[in-house]
Short mmCIF file of C-alpha atoms and ligand atoms in Angstrom, two decimals:
data_model
loop_
_atom_site.label_atom_id
_atom_site.label_comp_id
_atom_site.label_asym_id
_atom_site.label_seq_id
_atom_site.Cartn_x
_atom_site.Cartn_y
_atom_site.Cartn_z
CA UNK M 9 0.00 0.00 0.00
CA UNK M 10 1.09 3.55 -0.76
CA UNK M 11 0.44 6.34 1.75
CA UNK M 12 0.73 10.05 1.02
CA UNK M 13 1.36 12.17 4.14
CA UNK M 14 0.84 15.92 4.51
CA UNK M 15 2.21 17.91 7.46
CA UNK M 16 1.08 21.53 7.91
CA UNK M 17 0.67 22.03 11.67
CA UNK M 18 3.11 24.89 12.08
CA UNK M 19 5.80 26.50 9.90
CA UNK M 20 6.85 23.62 7.70
CA UNK M 21 4.92 22.20 4.75
CA UNK M 22 5.97 18.59 4.33
CA UNK M 23 4.66 15.99 1.90
CA UNK M 24 5.94 12.44 1.58
CA UNK M 25 5.09 9.03 0.17
CA UNK M 26 5.76 5.80 2.06
CA UNK M 27 5.31 2.25 0.89
CA UNK M 28 3.90 -0.32 3.32
CA UNK M 29 5.37 -3.54 2.03
CA UNK M 30 3.66 -6.93 2.30
CA UNK M 31 6.27 -7.95 4.90
CA UNK M 32 5.05 -5.11 7.14
CA UNK M 33 8.05 -2.84 6.75
CA UNK M 34 7.60 0.79 5.77
CA UNK M 35 9.88 2.50 3.29
CA UNK M 36 10.15 6.21 2.60
CA UNK M 37 10.14 6.60 -1.17
CA UNK M 38 9.61 10.32 -1.78
CA UNK M 39 9.65 13.48 0.32
CA UNK M 40 9.49 17.24 -0.18
CA UNK M 41 9.65 19.98 2.41
CA UNK M 42 9.40 23.74 2.56
CA UNK M 43 10.38 25.60 5.71
CA UNK M 44 8.83 29.02 6.38
CA UNK M 45 11.61 30.01 8.76
CA UNK M 46 12.88 32.94 6.65
CA UNK M 47 9.32 34.21 6.17
CA UNK M 48 8.66 34.36 9.93
CA UNK M 49 12.19 35.43 10.86
CA UNK M 50 11.53 39.19 10.89
CA UNK M 51 8.58 38.74 13.26
CA UNK M 52 10.57 36.74 15.82
CA UNK M 53 8.07 33.88 15.74
CA UNK M 54 5.43 32.14 13.65
CA UNK M 55 2.63 34.41 12.35
CA UNK M 56 -0.33 32.02 12.03
CA UNK M 57 -2.12 33.73 9.16
CA UNK M 58 1.07 33.98 7.08
CA UNK M 59 1.76 30.32 7.84
CA UNK M 60 -1.67 29.21 6.58
CA UNK M 61 -1.36 31.20 3.36
CA UNK M 62 2.07 29.82 2.65
CA UNK M 63 0.91 26.23 3.24
CA UNK M 64 -1.75 26.84 0.58
CA UNK M 65 0.88 28.04 -1.89
CA UNK M 66 3.27 25.15 -1.23
CA UNK M 67 1.22 22.05 -0.68
CA UNK M 68 0.40 21.07 -4.28
CA UNK M 69 3.87 21.68 -5.79
CA UNK M 70 5.39 19.74 -2.87
CA UNK M 71 2.92 16.90 -3.44
CA UNK M 72 3.99 16.73 -7.07
CA UNK M 73 7.65 16.72 -6.05
CA UNK M 74 7.15 13.92 -3.50
CA UNK M 75 5.18 11.78 -5.97
CA UNK M 76 7.75 12.37 -8.68
CA UNK M 77 10.60 11.28 -6.40
CA UNK M 78 8.58 8.21 -5.42
CA UNK M 79 8.06 7.43 -9.12
CA UNK M 80 4.29 7.04 -8.72
CA UNK M 81 1.27 9.08 -9.76
CA UNK M 82 -1.49 10.23 -7.45
CA UNK M 83 -3.63 7.33 -8.71
CA UNK M 84 -1.28 4.83 -7.08
CA UNK M 85 -2.02 6.30 -3.62
CA UNK M 86 -4.13 4.05 -1.35
CA UNK M 87 -4.66 6.52 1.52
CA UNK M 88 -3.99 10.19 2.14
CA UNK M 89 -2.81 11.08 5.65
CA UNK M 90 -2.65 14.55 7.15
CA UNK M 91 -1.78 16.12 10.49
CA UNK M 92 -5.10 16.50 12.29
CA UNK M 93 -3.54 18.17 15.35
CA UNK M 94 -2.20 19.55 17.57
CA UNK M 95 -1.06 22.78 15.92
CA UNK M 96 -2.24 26.07 14.47
CA UNK M 97 -5.90 25.74 13.46
CA UNK M 98 -5.61 27.58 10.13
CA UNK M 99 -2.41 25.78 9.17
CA UNK M 100 -3.92 22.38 10.04
CA UNK M 101 -7.01 23.17 7.97
CA UNK M 102 -4.91 23.56 4.83
CA UNK M 103 -3.41 20.07 5.06
CA UNK M 104 -6.68 18.52 6.22
CA UNK M 105 -8.69 20.17 3.45
CA UNK M 106 -6.27 19.29 0.68
CA UNK M 107 -5.83 15.70 1.91
CA UNK M 108 -9.56 15.15 2.25
CA UNK M 109 -10.28 16.57 -1.20
CA UNK M 110 -7.57 14.41 -2.75
CA UNK M 111 -8.80 11.32 -0.92
CA UNK M 112 -12.37 11.94 -1.99
CA UNK M 113 -11.37 12.45 -5.63
CA UNK M 114 -9.30 9.25 -5.54
CA UNK M 115 -11.93 7.27 -3.64
CA UNK M 116 -9.46 6.36 -0.88
CA UNK M 117 -9.52 7.04 2.89
CA UNK M 118 -8.33 10.32 4.42
CA UNK M 119 -6.51 9.58 7.67
CA UNK M 120 -6.06 12.21 10.38
CA UNK M 121 -2.76 11.68 12.22
CA UNK M 122 -1.63 13.00 15.60
CA UNK M 123 1.47 15.15 15.05
CA UNK M 124 3.26 13.80 18.12
CA UNK M 125 2.54 10.23 17.12
CA UNK M 126 4.35 11.08 13.89
CA UNK M 127 7.38 12.30 15.85
CA UNK M 128 7.20 9.32 18.18
CA UNK M 129 7.21 6.74 15.39
CA UNK M 130 9.71 8.57 13.13
CA UNK M 131 12.71 6.46 14.30
CA UNK M 132 11.05 3.50 12.56
CA UNK M 133 12.25 5.04 9.28
CA UNK M 134 15.87 5.05 10.49
CA UNK M 135 18.49 2.45 9.71
CA UNK M 136 18.38 1.40 13.37
CA UNK M 137 14.65 1.14 14.13
CA UNK M 138 13.51 0.45 17.71
CA UNK M 139 11.31 -2.39 18.93
CA UNK M 140 8.32 -2.05 21.27
CA UNK M 141 8.11 -1.47 24.18
CA UNK M 142 10.18 1.67 24.72
CA UNK M 143 10.30 4.96 26.56
CA UNK M 144 9.90 8.01 24.33
CA UNK M 145 11.35 11.41 25.08
CA UNK M 146 9.32 13.82 22.95
CA UNK M 147 11.04 17.18 22.77
CA UNK M 148 9.64 19.69 20.30
CA UNK M 149 8.87 23.38 20.18
CA UNK M 150 5.50 22.84 21.81
CA UNK M 151 5.88 19.65 23.85
CA UNK M 152 8.16 17.98 26.36
CA UNK M 153 6.91 14.58 27.41
CA UNK M 154 8.14 11.22 28.58
CA UNK M 155 5.88 8.40 27.45
CA UNK M 156 5.83 4.67 27.83
CA UNK M 157 5.09 3.16 24.39
CA UNK M 158 3.86 -0.45 24.32
CA UNK M 159 2.81 -0.47 20.69
CA UNK M 160 1.18 1.69 18.03
CA UNK M 161 -1.49 3.73 19.80
CA UNK M 162 -0.56 2.38 23.25
CA UNK M 163 0.91 5.41 24.96
CA UNK M 164 1.12 6.11 28.69
CA UNK M 165 2.21 9.53 29.86
CA UNK M 166 5.03 9.33 32.44
CA UNK M 167 5.75 13.03 32.82
CA UNK M 168 5.61 16.33 30.98
CA UNK M 169 6.47 19.98 31.28
CA UNK M 170 4.37 22.04 33.61
CA UNK M 171 5.17 25.26 31.72
CA UNK M 172 7.52 25.87 28.74
CA UNK M 173 8.62 23.10 26.38
CA UNK M 174 12.33 22.34 25.94
CA UNK M 175 12.29 23.77 22.40
CA UNK M 176 10.57 26.86 23.73
CA UNK M 177 13.33 27.24 26.35
CA UNK M 178 15.91 27.07 23.56
CA UNK M 179 13.96 29.53 21.40
CA UNK M 180 13.22 32.06 24.16
CA UNK M 181 16.80 31.99 25.49
CA UNK M 182 18.11 32.38 21.95
CA UNK M 183 15.90 35.44 21.50
CA UNK M 184 17.32 36.95 24.71
CA UNK M 185 20.80 36.37 23.25
CA UNK M 186 19.75 38.13 20.05
CA UNK M 187 19.85 34.98 17.92
CA UNK M 188 16.55 35.31 16.06
CA UNK M 189 13.95 32.64 15.35
CA UNK M 190 13.92 29.67 15.64
CA UNK M 191 16.75 29.89 18.10
CA UNK M 192 17.45 26.28 19.03
CA UNK M 193 19.88 25.39 16.25
CA UNK M 194 21.57 28.83 16.38
CA UNK M 195 22.01 28.69 20.16
CA UNK M 196 23.40 25.19 19.86
CA UNK M 197 25.94 26.27 17.22
CA UNK M 198 27.09 29.24 19.30
CA UNK M 199 27.30 27.04 22.40
CA UNK M 200 30.04 24.99 20.79
CA UNK M 201 32.42 27.93 21.21
CA UNK M 202 31.44 28.53 24.82
CA UNK M 203 32.12 27.15 28.29
CA UNK M 204 29.03 25.38 29.69
CA UNK M 205 30.26 25.94 33.27
CA UNK M 206 30.81 29.69 32.86
CA UNK M 207 27.41 30.54 34.37
CA UNK M 208 25.57 28.66 37.11
CA UNK M 209 22.06 28.32 35.73
CA UNK M 210 19.25 26.41 37.49
CA UNK M 211 18.25 22.82 36.58
CA UNK M 212 14.55 23.09 37.43
CA UNK M 213 12.86 20.01 38.97
CA UNK M 214 16.07 17.99 38.55
CA UNK M 215 15.57 16.25 41.87
CA UNK M 216 11.80 16.49 42.10
CA UNK M 217 11.55 12.70 42.10
CA UNK M 218 8.84 12.68 39.43
CA UNK M 219 9.21 12.83 35.65
CA UNK M 220 7.84 16.33 35.13
CA UNK M 221 9.78 19.24 33.67
CA UNK M 222 9.77 23.01 34.11
CA UNK M 223 11.72 25.42 31.94
CA UNK M 224 10.08 28.80 32.56
CA UNK M 225 12.47 29.63 35.44
CA UNK M 226 15.49 28.94 33.28
CA UNK M 227 14.42 31.60 30.79
CA UNK M 228 14.14 34.08 33.67
CA UNK M 229 17.62 33.12 34.88
CA UNK M 230 19.02 33.73 31.39
CA UNK M 231 17.27 37.11 31.27
CA UNK M 232 18.82 38.03 34.64
CA UNK M 233 22.30 37.16 33.32
CA UNK M 234 21.70 39.14 30.11
CA UNK M 235 20.72 42.20 32.17
CA UNK M 236 23.69 41.78 34.52
CA UNK M 237 26.13 41.51 31.63
CA UNK M 238 24.78 44.59 29.89
CA UNK M 239 27.34 45.74 27.31
CA UNK M 240 29.55 42.73 28.07
CA UNK M 241 26.92 40.36 26.71
CA UNK M 242 28.47 40.30 23.26
CA UNK M 243 31.78 38.97 24.58
CA UNK M 244 30.11 36.37 26.81
CA UNK M 245 27.33 35.24 24.46
CA UNK M 246 28.90 31.89 23.58
CA UNK M 247 29.45 31.08 27.27
CA UNK M 248 25.88 31.97 28.17
CA UNK M 249 24.58 29.93 25.22
CA UNK M 250 26.67 26.95 26.32
CA UNK M 251 25.49 27.24 29.93
CA UNK M 252 21.85 27.46 28.80
CA UNK M 253 22.13 24.45 26.53
CA UNK M 254 23.86 22.47 29.30
CA UNK M 255 21.08 23.30 31.78
CA UNK M 256 18.31 22.16 29.40
CA UNK M 257 20.18 19.04 28.30
CA UNK M 258 21.17 18.03 31.85
CA UNK M 259 17.52 18.00 32.90
CA UNK M 260 16.32 16.13 29.80
CA UNK M 261 19.03 13.46 30.07
CA UNK M 262 18.60 13.05 33.83
CA UNK M 263 14.83 12.61 33.59
CA UNK M 264 15.13 10.26 30.62
CA UNK M 265 17.50 8.09 32.69
CA UNK M 266 15.08 8.21 35.59
CA UNK M 267 12.24 7.06 33.29
CA UNK M 268 14.38 4.15 32.09
CA UNK M 269 14.97 3.07 35.69
CA UNK M 270 11.32 3.52 36.67
CA UNK M 271 9.98 1.45 33.76
CA UNK M 272 12.83 -1.08 33.61
CA UNK M 273 12.66 -0.88 29.79
CA UNK M 274 15.73 -1.32 27.62
CA UNK M 275 15.10 1.23 24.87
CA UNK M 276 14.75 4.98 24.71
CA UNK M 277 13.45 6.75 21.60
CA UNK M 278 14.14 10.47 21.24
CA UNK M 279 11.93 12.45 18.89
CA UNK M 280 11.04 16.03 18.02
CA UNK M 281 13.12 19.02 16.96
CA UNK M 282 15.30 19.20 20.10
CA UNK M 283 16.28 15.58 19.40
CA UNK M 284 18.60 17.04 16.75
CA UNK M 285 20.68 18.66 19.49
CA UNK M 286 24.18 17.20 19.53
CA UNK M 287 24.86 17.81 23.22
CA UNK M 288 21.63 16.00 24.12
CA UNK M 289 22.58 13.09 21.86
CA UNK M 290 26.09 12.84 23.32
CA UNK M 291 24.81 12.94 26.89
CA UNK M 292 22.07 10.35 26.27
CA UNK M 293 24.48 8.04 24.44
CA UNK M 294 26.96 8.19 27.33
CA UNK M 295 24.23 7.57 29.90
CA UNK M 296 22.79 4.70 27.86
CA UNK M 297 26.16 3.01 27.74
CA UNK M 298 26.74 3.55 31.46
CA UNK M 299 23.30 2.36 32.50
CA UNK M 300 22.87 -0.47 30.02
CA UNK M 301 20.04 0.65 27.76
CA UNK M 302 19.86 1.64 24.09
CA UNK M 303 18.85 4.91 22.52
CA UNK M 304 17.26 5.38 19.07
CA UNK M 305 16.92 8.59 17.10
CA UNK M 306 15.13 9.50 13.89
CA UNK M 307 17.38 10.43 10.97
CA UNK M 308 18.47 14.05 11.51
CA UNK M 309 16.27 15.27 8.64
CA UNK M 310 13.23 13.64 10.28
CA UNK M 311 13.75 15.19 13.75
CA UNK M 312 11.96 18.39 12.84
CA UNK M 313 8.53 18.53 11.22
CA UNK M 314 8.12 16.63 7.96
CA UNK M 315 5.57 14.73 5.87
CA UNK M 316 7.33 11.37 6.14
CA UNK M 317 6.48 10.89 9.82
CA UNK M 318 2.80 11.57 9.07
CA UNK M 319 2.68 9.06 6.21
CA UNK M 320 4.60 6.56 8.38
CA UNK M 321 2.30 6.93 11.39
CA UNK M 322 -0.71 6.41 9.11
CA UNK M 323 0.85 3.28 7.61
CA UNK M 324 1.76 1.85 11.03
CA UNK M 325 -1.70 2.55 12.42
CA UNK M 326 -3.30 1.04 9.36
CA UNK M 327 -1.20 -2.05 9.82
CA UNK M 328 -1.96 -2.21 13.54
CA UNK M 329 -5.65 -2.66 12.91
CA UNK M 330 -7.38 -0.33 10.58
CA UNK M 331 -8.75 3.07 11.20
CA UNK M 332 -11.90 4.64 12.57
CA UNK M 333 -14.31 5.93 9.96
CA UNK M 334 -13.68 9.60 9.44
CA UNK M 335 -13.86 12.09 6.66
CA UNK M 336 -17.12 10.55 5.47
CA UNK M 337 -18.34 12.31 2.35
CA UNK M 338 -15.30 14.57 2.39
CA UNK M 339 -16.08 16.02 5.83
CA UNK M 340 -13.04 16.61 8.04
CA UNK M 341 -12.00 18.42 11.16
CA UNK M 342 -8.81 19.40 12.90
CA UNK M 343 -7.75 19.22 16.57
CA UNK M 344 -5.59 22.25 17.42
CA UNK M 345 -5.37 20.92 21.00
CA UNK M 346 -5.17 17.17 21.22
CA UNK M 347 -3.39 15.04 23.80
CA UNK M 348 -1.52 12.01 22.55
CA UNK M 349 -1.44 9.84 25.66
CA UNK M 350 -5.22 9.54 25.73
CA UNK M 351 -5.80 8.40 22.14
CA UNK M 352 -7.50 5.06 21.84
CA UNK M 353 -5.23 2.06 21.14
CA UNK M 354 -7.73 0.77 18.59
CA UNK M 355 -7.15 3.95 16.67
CA UNK M 356 -10.34 5.73 17.65
CA UNK M 357 -8.94 9.09 16.82
CA UNK M 358 -11.61 10.90 18.79
CA UNK M 359 -10.46 9.48 22.11
CA UNK M 360 -8.39 11.92 24.07
CA UNK M 361 -9.68 15.04 22.41
CA UNK M 362 -9.40 17.91 24.82
CA UNK M 363 -12.13 20.49 24.91
CA UNK M 364 -11.25 23.82 23.35
O1 LIG T 424 9.46 19.16 16.31
P1 LIG T 424 9.69 20.53 15.80
O2 LIG T 424 10.27 20.72 14.43
O3 LIG T 424 8.37 21.38 15.80
C1 LIG T 424 7.37 21.24 16.75
O4 LIG T 424 6.55 20.30 16.60
O5 LIG T 424 7.41 22.06 17.68
O6 LIG T 424 10.61 21.25 16.88
C2 LIG T 424 11.05 22.57 16.74
C3 LIG T 424 11.88 22.95 17.96
C4 LIG T 424 12.23 24.42 18.00
O7 LIG T 424 11.99 24.88 19.31
C5 LIG T 424 13.72 24.43 17.67
O8 LIG T 424 14.40 25.52 18.23
C6 LIG T 424 14.17 23.13 18.27
O9 LIG T 424 13.12 22.21 17.96
N1 LIG T 424 15.44 22.63 17.69
C7 LIG T 424 16.59 22.53 18.39
C8 LIG T 424 17.56 22.04 17.48
N2 LIG T 424 16.97 21.85 16.27
C9 LIG T 424 15.66 22.21 16.42
N3 LIG T 424 16.87 22.80 19.66
C10 LIG T 424 18.13 22.59 20.08
N4 LIG T 424 19.13 22.14 19.29
C11 LIG T 424 18.90 21.86 17.99
N5 LIG T 424 19.89 21.41 17.23
ZN1 LIG T 425 6.76 18.77 15.55
#
């Protein structure tokens, strides 16, 4: 079976084609991506209305590019998947509308995928795919969660952030350092020239005993240092970037290790944009070796938002036991707020929908 996947929840338009082979493996055969980062750069963050309009402009050319790379036409597609949520409502509507129209025209199902489930399953497209069960550390711009994953759709929340997400902590600190948007990769690059011990920044909730996170206080601590440094900030920017990155990474790695001990599982999967961070990867790899568990990552290109993870999640869910009826007669909806840990194992995509 051939699945087309469309991602449009935030500031990336991603379209991809995956092939679910008869032996149950999933292969990525075509992918195209457009990032809106330069468009939003001047505003210091994502402007939702601009994002929606750009998704409209990009989605069809990207679909053609993905199909062409896959070497198939639209008529070969057996199901069209799209990101149903969580994300920006207008941006989600573009992908959902286009996918549902395409599916209806082709006479195939339209499948609404949870964005975080896409991230969570993305390491299955890597050369070193994990096996269930595992612990997942989901670290994106909007989410920071530790989940126990027993199979497709079988997710138990172990802990999550009580305020800012890890990616948000990177982005907000980067902004304070004058690094623009999105700041995570820029802060990480600058940090390589700095001394991570140069500033003593807090590691919030490090010893709280539970698996929750809090990053709002860290941002305040960075702001305090920026103010204290005043005109000297420029000379100390790399050190402050390194200290900030170390604080975020220390907490993520410590809590991930704690989750491994608490569950007794042997595998950790890291997914979401912050999973691209090299300090986080180095620290998790070292800890895994020390503590006797394994860590799996998506390919670097699949850490941040993309269409491949949406097509993959649809294919894996399909394989795990079908799909709830949705999109009947071309009708569709989106879920701007939608919690992953409560979705129904059977794939009842309406389970776990949060009000609002
Ligand atoms: O998963 P993602 O692409 O989008 C969301 O679903 O949110 O994650 C984006 C986040 C941003 O906060 C970005 O700054 C962060 O991931 N990020 C990084 C790195 N690459 C992306 N943070 C730290 N180091 C990186 N190398
Ligand atoms: Zn994402």
